[in-house]
Amino acid sequence: SAEDLAAQPSDWLAELRAATTKADMNRMLSLVEQIRELDAALADALEDLIRDFAYKRLLTLIEEAGGMM
């Protein structure tokens, strides 16, 4: 959820936004792995979006999370 994303560091969120904008799947997945130990459920949900190429949905969540910081 956007709330879960908002709990992540702002620099990490900015990197995820940049990678998503560039459709850089490898970088997105790498960033997701960085948070897996802290929030496995969020990591799984993000990985599902990435692997489904749901980049617009992911960008919407990132934008919503940015508004909550």
Coordinates of C-alpha atoms in Angstrom, one line a residue:
S1 CA 0.0 0.0 0.0
A2 CA 1.0 3.6 -0.3
E3 CA 1.2 3.8 3.5
D4 CA 3.7 0.9 3.5
L5 CA 5.8 2.6 0.8
A6 CA 5.7 5.9 2.8
A7 CA 7.4 4.1 5.6
Q8 CA 10.5 3.5 3.4
P9 CA 13.4 6.0 3.3
S10 CA 12.7 8.9 0.9
D11 CA 16.0 8.3 -1.0
W12 CA 15.0 4.6 -1.6
L13 CA 11.6 5.7 -2.8
A14 CA 13.1 8.3 -5.2
E15 CA 15.4 5.5 -6.6
L16 CA 12.4 3.2 -7.1
R17 CA 10.5 6.0 -8.8
A18 CA 13.5 6.7 -11.2
A19 CA 13.9 3.0 -12.0
T20 CA 10.2 2.6 -12.6
T21 CA 10.1 5.6 -14.9
K22 CA 12.9 4.1 -16.9
A23 CA 11.2 0.7 -16.8
D24 CA 14.5 -0.7 -15.4
M25 CA 13.2 -4.0 -14.1
N26 CA 16.5 -5.2 -12.8
R27 CA 17.0 -2.1 -10.8
M28 CA 13.5 -2.2 -9.4
L29 CA 13.9 -5.8 -8.3
S30 CA 17.3 -5.0 -6.8
L31 CA 15.7 -2.1 -4.8
V32 CA 12.8 -4.4 -3.6
E33 CA 15.4 -7.0 -2.4
Q34 CA 16.9 -4.2 -0.2
I35 CA 13.7 -4.0 1.9
R36 CA 12.7 -7.7 1.9
E37 CA 14.2 -8.4 5.4
L38 CA 12.3 -5.4 6.8
D39 CA 9.0 -5.9 5.1
A40 CA 8.6 -9.1 3.2
A41 CA 4.9 -8.6 2.4
L42 CA 5.6 -5.2 0.8
A43 CA 8.6 -6.7 -1.1
D44 CA 6.4 -9.5 -2.4
A45 CA 3.6 -7.1 -3.4
L46 CA 6.1 -4.8 -5.2
E47 CA 7.7 -7.7 -7.0
D48 CA 4.3 -8.9 -8.2
L49 CA 3.6 -5.4 -9.7
I50 CA 7.0 -5.3 -11.3
R51 CA 6.8 -8.8 -12.8
D52 CA 3.3 -8.0 -14.1
F53 CA 4.7 -4.8 -15.8
A54 CA 2.2 -2.8 -13.7
Y55 CA 4.5 0.2 -13.8
K56 CA 1.6 2.8 -13.9
R57 CA 0.1 1.3 -10.8
L58 CA 3.5 1.3 -9.1
L59 CA 4.1 4.9 -10.0
T60 CA 0.7 5.8 -8.6
L61 CA 1.6 4.1 -5.3
I62 CA 4.9 5.9 -5.2
E63 CA 3.3 9.2 -5.8
E64 CA 0.7 8.6 -3.1
A65 CA 3.4 7.5 -0.7
G66 CA 5.4 10.7 -1.4
G67 CA 2.4 12.7 -0.4
M68 CA 2.4 11.0 3.0
M69 CA 6.0 11.7 3.9

